Coordinates of C-alpha atoms in Angstrom, one line a residue:
X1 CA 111.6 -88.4 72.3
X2 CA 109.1 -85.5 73.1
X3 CA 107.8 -84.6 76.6
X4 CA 104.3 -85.2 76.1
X5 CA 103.1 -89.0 76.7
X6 CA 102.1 -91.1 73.7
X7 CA 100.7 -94.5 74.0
X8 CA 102.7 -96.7 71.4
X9 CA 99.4 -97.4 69.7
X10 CA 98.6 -93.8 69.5
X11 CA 98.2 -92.8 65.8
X12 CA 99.9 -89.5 66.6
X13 CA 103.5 -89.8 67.6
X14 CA 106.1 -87.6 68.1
X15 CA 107.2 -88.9 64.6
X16 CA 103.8 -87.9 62.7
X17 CA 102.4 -84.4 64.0
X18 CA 99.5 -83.9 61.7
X19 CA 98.1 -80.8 61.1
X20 CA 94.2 -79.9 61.5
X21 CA 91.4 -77.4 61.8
X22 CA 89.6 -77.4 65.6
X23 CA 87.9 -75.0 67.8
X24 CA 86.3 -75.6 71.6
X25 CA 83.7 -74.6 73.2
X26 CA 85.8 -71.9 75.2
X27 CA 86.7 -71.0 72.2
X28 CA 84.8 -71.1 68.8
X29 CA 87.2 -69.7 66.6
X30 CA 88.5 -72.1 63.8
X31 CA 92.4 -72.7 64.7
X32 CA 95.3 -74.5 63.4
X33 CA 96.7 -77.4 65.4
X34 CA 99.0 -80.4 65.8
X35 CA 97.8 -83.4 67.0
X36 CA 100.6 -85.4 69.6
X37 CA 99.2 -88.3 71.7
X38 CA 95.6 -87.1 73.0
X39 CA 96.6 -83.5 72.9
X40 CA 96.4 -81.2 70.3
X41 CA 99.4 -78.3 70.1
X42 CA 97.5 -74.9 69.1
X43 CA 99.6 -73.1 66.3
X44 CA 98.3 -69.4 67.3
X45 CA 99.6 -69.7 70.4
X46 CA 102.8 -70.8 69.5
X47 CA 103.3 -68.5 66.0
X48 CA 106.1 -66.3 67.2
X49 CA 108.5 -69.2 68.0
X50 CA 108.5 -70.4 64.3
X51 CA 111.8 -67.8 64.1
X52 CA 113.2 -69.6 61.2
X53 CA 114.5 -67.9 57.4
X54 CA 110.7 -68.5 55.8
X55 CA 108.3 -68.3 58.4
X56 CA 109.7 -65.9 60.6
X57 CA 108.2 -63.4 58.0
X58 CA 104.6 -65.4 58.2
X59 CA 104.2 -66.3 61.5
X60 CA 100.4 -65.0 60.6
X61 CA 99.8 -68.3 58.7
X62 CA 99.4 -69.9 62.1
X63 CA 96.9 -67.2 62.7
X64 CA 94.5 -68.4 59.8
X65 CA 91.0 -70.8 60.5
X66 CA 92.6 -73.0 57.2
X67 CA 95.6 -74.5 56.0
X68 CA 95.2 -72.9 53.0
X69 CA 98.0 -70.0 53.6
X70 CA 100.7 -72.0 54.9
X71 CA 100.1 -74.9 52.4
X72 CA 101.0 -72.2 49.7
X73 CA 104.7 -71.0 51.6
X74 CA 105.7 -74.3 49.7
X75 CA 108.0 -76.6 50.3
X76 CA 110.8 -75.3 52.2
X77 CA 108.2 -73.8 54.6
X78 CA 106.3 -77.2 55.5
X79 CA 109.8 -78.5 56.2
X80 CA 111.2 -75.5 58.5
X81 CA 108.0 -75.6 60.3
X82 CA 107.9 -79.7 60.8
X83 CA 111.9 -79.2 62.3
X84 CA 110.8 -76.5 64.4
X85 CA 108.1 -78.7 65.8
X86 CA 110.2 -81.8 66.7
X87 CA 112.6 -79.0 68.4
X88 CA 109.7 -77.7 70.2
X89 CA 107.9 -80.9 71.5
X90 CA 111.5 -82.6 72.2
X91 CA 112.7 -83.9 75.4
X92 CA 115.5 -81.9 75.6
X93 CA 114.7 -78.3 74.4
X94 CA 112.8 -76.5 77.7
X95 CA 111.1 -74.0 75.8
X96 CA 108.0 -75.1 75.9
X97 CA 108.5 -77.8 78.2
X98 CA 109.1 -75.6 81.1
X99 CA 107.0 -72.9 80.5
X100 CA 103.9 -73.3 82.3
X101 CA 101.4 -70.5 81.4
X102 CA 102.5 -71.0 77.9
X103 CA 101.7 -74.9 77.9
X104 CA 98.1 -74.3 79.3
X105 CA 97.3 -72.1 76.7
X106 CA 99.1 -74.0 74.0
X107 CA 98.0 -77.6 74.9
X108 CA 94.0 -78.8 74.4
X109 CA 92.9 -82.2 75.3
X110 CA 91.8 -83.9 72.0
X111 CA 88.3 -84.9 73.3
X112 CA 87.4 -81.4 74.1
X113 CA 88.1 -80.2 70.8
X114 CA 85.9 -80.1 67.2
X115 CA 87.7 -80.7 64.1
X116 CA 86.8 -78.9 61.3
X117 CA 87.6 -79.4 57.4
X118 CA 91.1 -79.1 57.5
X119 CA 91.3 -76.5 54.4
X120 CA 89.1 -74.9 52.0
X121 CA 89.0 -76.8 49.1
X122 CA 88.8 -74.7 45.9
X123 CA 89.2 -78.5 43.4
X124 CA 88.7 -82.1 44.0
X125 CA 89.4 -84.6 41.6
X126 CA 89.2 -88.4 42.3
X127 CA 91.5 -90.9 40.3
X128 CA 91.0 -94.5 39.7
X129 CA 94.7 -96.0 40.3
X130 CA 94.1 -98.9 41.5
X131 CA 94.9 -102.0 39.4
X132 CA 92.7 -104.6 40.8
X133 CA 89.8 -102.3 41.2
X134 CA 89.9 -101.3 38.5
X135 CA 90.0 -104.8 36.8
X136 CA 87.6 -106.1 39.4
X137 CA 85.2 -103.3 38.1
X138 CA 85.8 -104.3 34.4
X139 CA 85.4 -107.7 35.0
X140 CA 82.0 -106.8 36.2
X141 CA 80.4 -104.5 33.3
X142 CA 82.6 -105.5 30.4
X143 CA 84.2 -109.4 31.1
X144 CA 87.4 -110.4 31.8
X145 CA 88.5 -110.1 28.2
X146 CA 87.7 -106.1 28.4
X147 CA 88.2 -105.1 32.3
X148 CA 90.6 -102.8 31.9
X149 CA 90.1 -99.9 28.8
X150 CA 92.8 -99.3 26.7
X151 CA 94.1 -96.1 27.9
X152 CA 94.1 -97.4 31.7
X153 CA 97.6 -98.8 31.8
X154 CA 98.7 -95.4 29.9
X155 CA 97.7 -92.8 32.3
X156 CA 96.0 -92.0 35.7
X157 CA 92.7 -91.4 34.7
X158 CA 90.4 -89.7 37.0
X159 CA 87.2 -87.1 37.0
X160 CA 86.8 -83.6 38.6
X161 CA 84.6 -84.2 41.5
X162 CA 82.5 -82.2 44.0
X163 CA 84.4 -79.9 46.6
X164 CA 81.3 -78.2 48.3
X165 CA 79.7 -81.7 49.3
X166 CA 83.4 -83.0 50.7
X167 CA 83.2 -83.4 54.5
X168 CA 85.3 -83.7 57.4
X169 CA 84.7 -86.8 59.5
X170 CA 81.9 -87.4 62.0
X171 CA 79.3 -85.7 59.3
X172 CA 76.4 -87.7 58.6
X173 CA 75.3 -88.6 54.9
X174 CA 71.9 -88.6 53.3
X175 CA 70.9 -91.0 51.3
X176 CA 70.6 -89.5 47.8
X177 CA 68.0 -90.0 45.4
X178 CA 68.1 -89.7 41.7
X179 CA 66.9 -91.6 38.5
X180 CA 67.8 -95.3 38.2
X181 CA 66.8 -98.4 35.6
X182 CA 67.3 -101.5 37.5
X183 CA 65.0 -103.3 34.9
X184 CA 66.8 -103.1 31.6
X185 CA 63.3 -103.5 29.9
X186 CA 61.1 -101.0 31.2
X187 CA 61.8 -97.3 31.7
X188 CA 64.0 -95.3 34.2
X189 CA 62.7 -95.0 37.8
X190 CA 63.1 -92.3 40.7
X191 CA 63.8 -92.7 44.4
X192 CA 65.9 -93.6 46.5
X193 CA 69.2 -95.7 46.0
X194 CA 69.2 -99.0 46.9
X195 CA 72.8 -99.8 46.1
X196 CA 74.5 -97.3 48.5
X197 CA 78.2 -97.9 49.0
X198 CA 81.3 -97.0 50.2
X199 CA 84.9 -96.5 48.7
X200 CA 88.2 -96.8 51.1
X201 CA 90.3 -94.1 49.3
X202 CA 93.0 -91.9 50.7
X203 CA 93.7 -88.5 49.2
X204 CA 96.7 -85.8 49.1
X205 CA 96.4 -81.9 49.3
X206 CA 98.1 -80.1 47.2
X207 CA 100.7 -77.7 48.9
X208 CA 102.4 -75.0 46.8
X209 CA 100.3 -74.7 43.2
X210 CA 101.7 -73.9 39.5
X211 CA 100.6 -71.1 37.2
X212 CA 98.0 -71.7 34.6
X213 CA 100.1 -73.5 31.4
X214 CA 102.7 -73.9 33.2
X215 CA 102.6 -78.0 34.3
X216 CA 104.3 -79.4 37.7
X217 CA 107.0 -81.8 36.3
X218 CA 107.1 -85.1 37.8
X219 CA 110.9 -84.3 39.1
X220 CA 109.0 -81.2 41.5
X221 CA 106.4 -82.8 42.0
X222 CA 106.9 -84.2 45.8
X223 CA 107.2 -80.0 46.7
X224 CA 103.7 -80.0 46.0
X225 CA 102.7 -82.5 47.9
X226 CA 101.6 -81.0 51.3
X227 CA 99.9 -84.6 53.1
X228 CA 97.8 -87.1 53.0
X229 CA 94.3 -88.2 54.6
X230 CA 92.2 -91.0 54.8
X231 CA 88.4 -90.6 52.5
X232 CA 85.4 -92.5 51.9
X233 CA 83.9 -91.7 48.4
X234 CA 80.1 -92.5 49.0
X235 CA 79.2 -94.0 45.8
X236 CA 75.1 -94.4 44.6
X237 CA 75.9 -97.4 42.4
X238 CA 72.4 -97.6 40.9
X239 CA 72.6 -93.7 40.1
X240 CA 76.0 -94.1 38.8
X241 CA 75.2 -97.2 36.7
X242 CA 72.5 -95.3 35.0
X243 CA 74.2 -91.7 34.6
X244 CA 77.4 -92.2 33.6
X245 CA 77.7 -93.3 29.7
X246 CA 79.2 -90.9 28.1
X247 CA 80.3 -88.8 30.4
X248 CA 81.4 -90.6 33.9
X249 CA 80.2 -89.9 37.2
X250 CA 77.8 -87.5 38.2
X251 CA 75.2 -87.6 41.1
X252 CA 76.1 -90.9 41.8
X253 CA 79.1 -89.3 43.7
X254 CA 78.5 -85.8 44.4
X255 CA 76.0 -86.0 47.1
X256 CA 79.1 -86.4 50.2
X257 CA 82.9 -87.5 50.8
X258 CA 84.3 -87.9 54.1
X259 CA 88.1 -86.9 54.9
X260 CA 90.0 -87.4 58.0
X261 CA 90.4 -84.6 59.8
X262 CA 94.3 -85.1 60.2
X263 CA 96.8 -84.1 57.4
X264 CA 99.5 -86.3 57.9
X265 CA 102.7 -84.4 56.2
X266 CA 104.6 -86.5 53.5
X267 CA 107.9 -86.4 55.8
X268 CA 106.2 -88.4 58.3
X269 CA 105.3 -91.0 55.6
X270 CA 108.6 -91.5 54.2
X271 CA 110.3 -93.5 56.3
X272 CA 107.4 -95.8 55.0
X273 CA 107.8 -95.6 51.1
X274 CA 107.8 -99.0 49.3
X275 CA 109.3 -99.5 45.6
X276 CA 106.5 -98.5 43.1
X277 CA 104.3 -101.0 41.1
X278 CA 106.0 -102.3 38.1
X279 CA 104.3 -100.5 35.1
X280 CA 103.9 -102.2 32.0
X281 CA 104.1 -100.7 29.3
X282 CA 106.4 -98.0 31.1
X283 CA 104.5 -94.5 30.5
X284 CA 105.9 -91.7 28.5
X285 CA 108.6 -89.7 29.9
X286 CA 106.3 -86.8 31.6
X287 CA 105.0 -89.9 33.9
X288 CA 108.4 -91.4 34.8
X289 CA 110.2 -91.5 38.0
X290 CA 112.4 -93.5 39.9
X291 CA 112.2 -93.0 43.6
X292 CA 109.9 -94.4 45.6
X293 CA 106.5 -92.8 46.4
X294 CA 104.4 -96.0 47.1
X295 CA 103.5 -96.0 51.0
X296 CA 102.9 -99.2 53.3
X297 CA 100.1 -97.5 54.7
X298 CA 98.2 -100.3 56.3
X299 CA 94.0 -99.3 55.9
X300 CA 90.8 -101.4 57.4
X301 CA 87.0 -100.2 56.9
X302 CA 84.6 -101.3 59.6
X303 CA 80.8 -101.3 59.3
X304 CA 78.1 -101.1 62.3
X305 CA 74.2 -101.2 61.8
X306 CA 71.9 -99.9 64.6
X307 CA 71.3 -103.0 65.9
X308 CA 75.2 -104.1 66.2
X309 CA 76.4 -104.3 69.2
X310 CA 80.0 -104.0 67.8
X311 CA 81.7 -102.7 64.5
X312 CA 82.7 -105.2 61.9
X313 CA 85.5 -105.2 59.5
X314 CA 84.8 -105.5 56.5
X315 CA 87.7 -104.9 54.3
X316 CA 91.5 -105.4 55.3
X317 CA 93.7 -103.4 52.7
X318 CA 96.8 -101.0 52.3
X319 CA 97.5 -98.3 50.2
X320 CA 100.7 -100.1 48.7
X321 CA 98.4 -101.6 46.3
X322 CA 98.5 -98.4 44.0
X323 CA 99.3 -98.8 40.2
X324 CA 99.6 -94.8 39.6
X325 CA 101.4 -92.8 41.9
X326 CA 100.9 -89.4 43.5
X327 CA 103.2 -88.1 41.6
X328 CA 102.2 -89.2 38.5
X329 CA 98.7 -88.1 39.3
X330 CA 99.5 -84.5 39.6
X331 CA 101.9 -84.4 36.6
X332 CA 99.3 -85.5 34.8
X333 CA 96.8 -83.6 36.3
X334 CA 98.9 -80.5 35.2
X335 CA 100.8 -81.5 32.1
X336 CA 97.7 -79.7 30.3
X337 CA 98.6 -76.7 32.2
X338 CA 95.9 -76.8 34.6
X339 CA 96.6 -74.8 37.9
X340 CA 96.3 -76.1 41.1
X341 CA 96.2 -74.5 43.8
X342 CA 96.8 -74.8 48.0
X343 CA 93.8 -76.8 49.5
X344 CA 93.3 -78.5 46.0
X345 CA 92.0 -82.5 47.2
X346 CA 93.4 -85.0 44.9
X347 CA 92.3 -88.8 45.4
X348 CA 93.7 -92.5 44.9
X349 CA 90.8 -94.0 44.0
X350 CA 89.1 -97.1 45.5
X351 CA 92.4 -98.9 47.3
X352 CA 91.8 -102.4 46.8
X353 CA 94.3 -105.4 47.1
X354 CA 94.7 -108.6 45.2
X355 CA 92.5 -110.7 47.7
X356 CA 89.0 -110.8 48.1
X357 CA 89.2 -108.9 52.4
X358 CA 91.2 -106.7 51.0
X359 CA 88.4 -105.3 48.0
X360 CA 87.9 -101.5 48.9
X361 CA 84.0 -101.2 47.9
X362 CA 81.2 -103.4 48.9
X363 CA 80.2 -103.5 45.0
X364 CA 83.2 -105.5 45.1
X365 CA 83.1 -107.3 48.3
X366 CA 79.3 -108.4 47.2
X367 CA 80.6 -108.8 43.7
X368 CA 78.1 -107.0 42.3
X369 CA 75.4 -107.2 44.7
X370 CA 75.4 -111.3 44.1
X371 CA 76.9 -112.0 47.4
X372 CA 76.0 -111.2 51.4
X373 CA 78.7 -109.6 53.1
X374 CA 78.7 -111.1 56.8
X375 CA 78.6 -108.9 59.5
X376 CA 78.4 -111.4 62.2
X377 CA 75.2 -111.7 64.6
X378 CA 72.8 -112.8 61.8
X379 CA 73.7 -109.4 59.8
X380 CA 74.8 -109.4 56.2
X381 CA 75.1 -106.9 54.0
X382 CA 75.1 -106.3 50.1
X383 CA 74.9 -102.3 50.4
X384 CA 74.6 -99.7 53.0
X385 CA 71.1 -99.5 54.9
X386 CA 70.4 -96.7 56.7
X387 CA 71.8 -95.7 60.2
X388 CA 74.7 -97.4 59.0
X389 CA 78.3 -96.3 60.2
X390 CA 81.4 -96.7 58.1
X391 CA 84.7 -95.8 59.8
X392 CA 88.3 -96.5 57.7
X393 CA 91.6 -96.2 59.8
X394 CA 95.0 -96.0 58.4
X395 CA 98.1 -96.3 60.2
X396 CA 101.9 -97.1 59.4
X397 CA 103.9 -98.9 61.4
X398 CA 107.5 -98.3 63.4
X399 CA 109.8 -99.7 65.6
X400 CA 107.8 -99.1 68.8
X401 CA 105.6 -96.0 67.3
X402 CA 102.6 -95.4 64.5
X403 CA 102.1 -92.8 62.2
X404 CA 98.4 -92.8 61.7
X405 CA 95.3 -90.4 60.6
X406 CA 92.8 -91.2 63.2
X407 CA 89.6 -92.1 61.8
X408 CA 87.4 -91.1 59.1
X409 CA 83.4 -91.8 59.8
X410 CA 80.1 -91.2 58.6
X411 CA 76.7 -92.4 59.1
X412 CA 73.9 -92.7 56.7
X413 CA 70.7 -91.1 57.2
X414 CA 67.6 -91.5 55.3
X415 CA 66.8 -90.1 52.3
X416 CA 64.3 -86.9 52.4
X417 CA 61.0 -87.4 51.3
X418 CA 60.4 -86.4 47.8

């Protein structure tokens, strides 16, 4: 369907054409791109052929080092430019195709390229929508009697994160340090975590925002809903444990999050939308839709210590496991009349599934740190050592093509001396 080759197993079809932040080492300069097969299509070169009714008056948005500016043309914007695309990189139309100076300048091998954070987030805020996490959790700290809190089945609830220490994949994490009281008895203690972990999330940027008190109804929703990528929340459990009564989480979470570099428009993803979970009791009428905005979006999270000759996977999961749905997330993010705005990060939540392989957190998958996770080789895990590397892939799958986000990675490093 397009004239560029793409492996079948390549996450970036013809049918996905992510957008991202890269620059080479010809040229440093922070630029927008499209990823297809192992190329990526650079936007500034190719500007003045998005001619149609909204962007041929902001052609400069492909001129930008973010996504921030065309994230906030909305809607009809993201749509005209995803058409133009497909028309561009299609078999049949020769523009491109058959211009030669113009495809050198406009094509960049993938491996030659850095990928930067795709926008500049202003917000991030990190949900907890996931039903057997969430009762997996409970289960843990309260019993099996109390897992889930009264108002969880009512409403997405969720806590404003950290947007400065949100990083794009390939970025290393520190270790953080901060006060913990693993002895119940005695008094608080300071150092290092030893219950590092990870949490296989995915998370949606928001496209065109809303005006302070004025919320986004859950009909309008989807038009601000620019894409998805993949995220590992880093989570200091011992940190966290200790921190967050009354207030939630703190510095057990701030210290780093890793996205995928990829923003994989919602288009691409619906040809991959699932009925949504059955919610009981059905929420109140600002919460409510009908259509389907649960994805079959199938995820994995592999693990590799220093000494591993080979990655292991660790979880197997998919982010058709979600209770709350994006949608519902930003209504009621904004029923307040909180303003979002373009490049606002907005996240699921730990993704886990109802078996044990498919439990998005090692606090999970060691239930609680009473359990080795087996790596294979003689290693085990219960929580992250350092010089560890997590990596989560996502991909979805079609008749002879994927529509994926490539992969989102991060090693830990030591903590600093203190």
């Amino acid at each position: 369907m397009s004239f560029v080759k793409v492996d079948a197993k390549s996450d970036f079809s013809f049918h996905n054409l992510p957008y991202g932040v890269f620059s080479t080492p010809d040229n440093p300069r922070h630029r927008i791109g499209v990823a297809i097969g192992d190329q990526i299509l650079d936007l500034s070169e190719m500007k003045t052929l998005f001619r149609g009714p909204v962007l041929s008056k902001h052609q400069d948005v492909f001129d930008q080092p973010t996504l921030n500016a065309f994230m906030g043309l909305g809607y009809e914007a993201w749509r005209e430019a995803r058409r133009t695309l497909q028309a561009l990189l299609s078999a049949s139309e020769s523009t491109l195709r058959d211009d030669i100076s113009l495809r050198t300048r406009a094509f960049v091998h993938q491996s030659s390229a850095t990928m930067h954070l795709p926008a500049e987030i202003g917000d991030y805020t990190d949900f907890y929508s996931s039903k057997d996490h969430a009762t997996n959790v409970g289960i843990m700290f309260r019993g099996k009697e109390n897992a889930l809190m009264p108002n969880w089945l009512r409403l997405p609830v969720g806590y404003h994160g950290r947007a400065s220490s949100v990083v794009v994949s390939g970025m290393p994490i520190r270790r953080p340090s901060g006060q913990m009281r693993p002895d119940q008895t005695k008094p608080p203690v300071f150092g290092p975590s030893k219950q590092l972990d990870i949490e296989l999330e995915m998370a949606f940027f928001v496209g065109g925002g809303n005006r302070l008190g004025e919320p986004i109804p859950i009909e309008k929703a989807h038009e601000h809903i620019f894409g998805m990528v993949l995220m590992n929340d880093w989570s200091a459990r011992d940190i966290q444990a200790w921190e967050y009564v009354p207030l939630g989480p703190f510095l057990g979470k701030n210290f780093g999050t890793t996205i995928s570099p990829w923003v994989v428009p919602m288009e691409a993803l619906l040809p991959f939308a699932e009925p949504n979970a059955i919610q009981e009791p059905e929420p109140l009428p600002y919460l409510r839709h009908d259509d389907a905005y649960t994805f079959n979006i199938n995820l994995s999270v592999s693990l590799k210590g220093q000494s591993m000759a080979e990655a292991a996977t660790i979880c197997k999961s998919n982010f058709k496991y979600m209770y709350w749905t994006m949608k519902q997330q930003l209504a009621h993010h904004t029923v307040n009349g909180c303003n979002a705005r373009p490049g606002d990060l907005l996240a699921s939540g730990t993704i886990s599934g109802p078996d044990p392989e498919s439990f998005g957190s090692m606090l999970e998958l060691s239930w609680r740190g009473s359990k080795s996770i087996d790596l294979g080789g003689g290693e085990a895990r219960t929580f992250l050592k350092d010089g560890d590397q997590v990596t989560i892939t996502g991909y979805c799958e079609g008749a002879g093509y994927r529509v994926g986000f490539g992969p989102c990675m991060g090693t830990i490093l030591p903590a600093l001396q203190q």
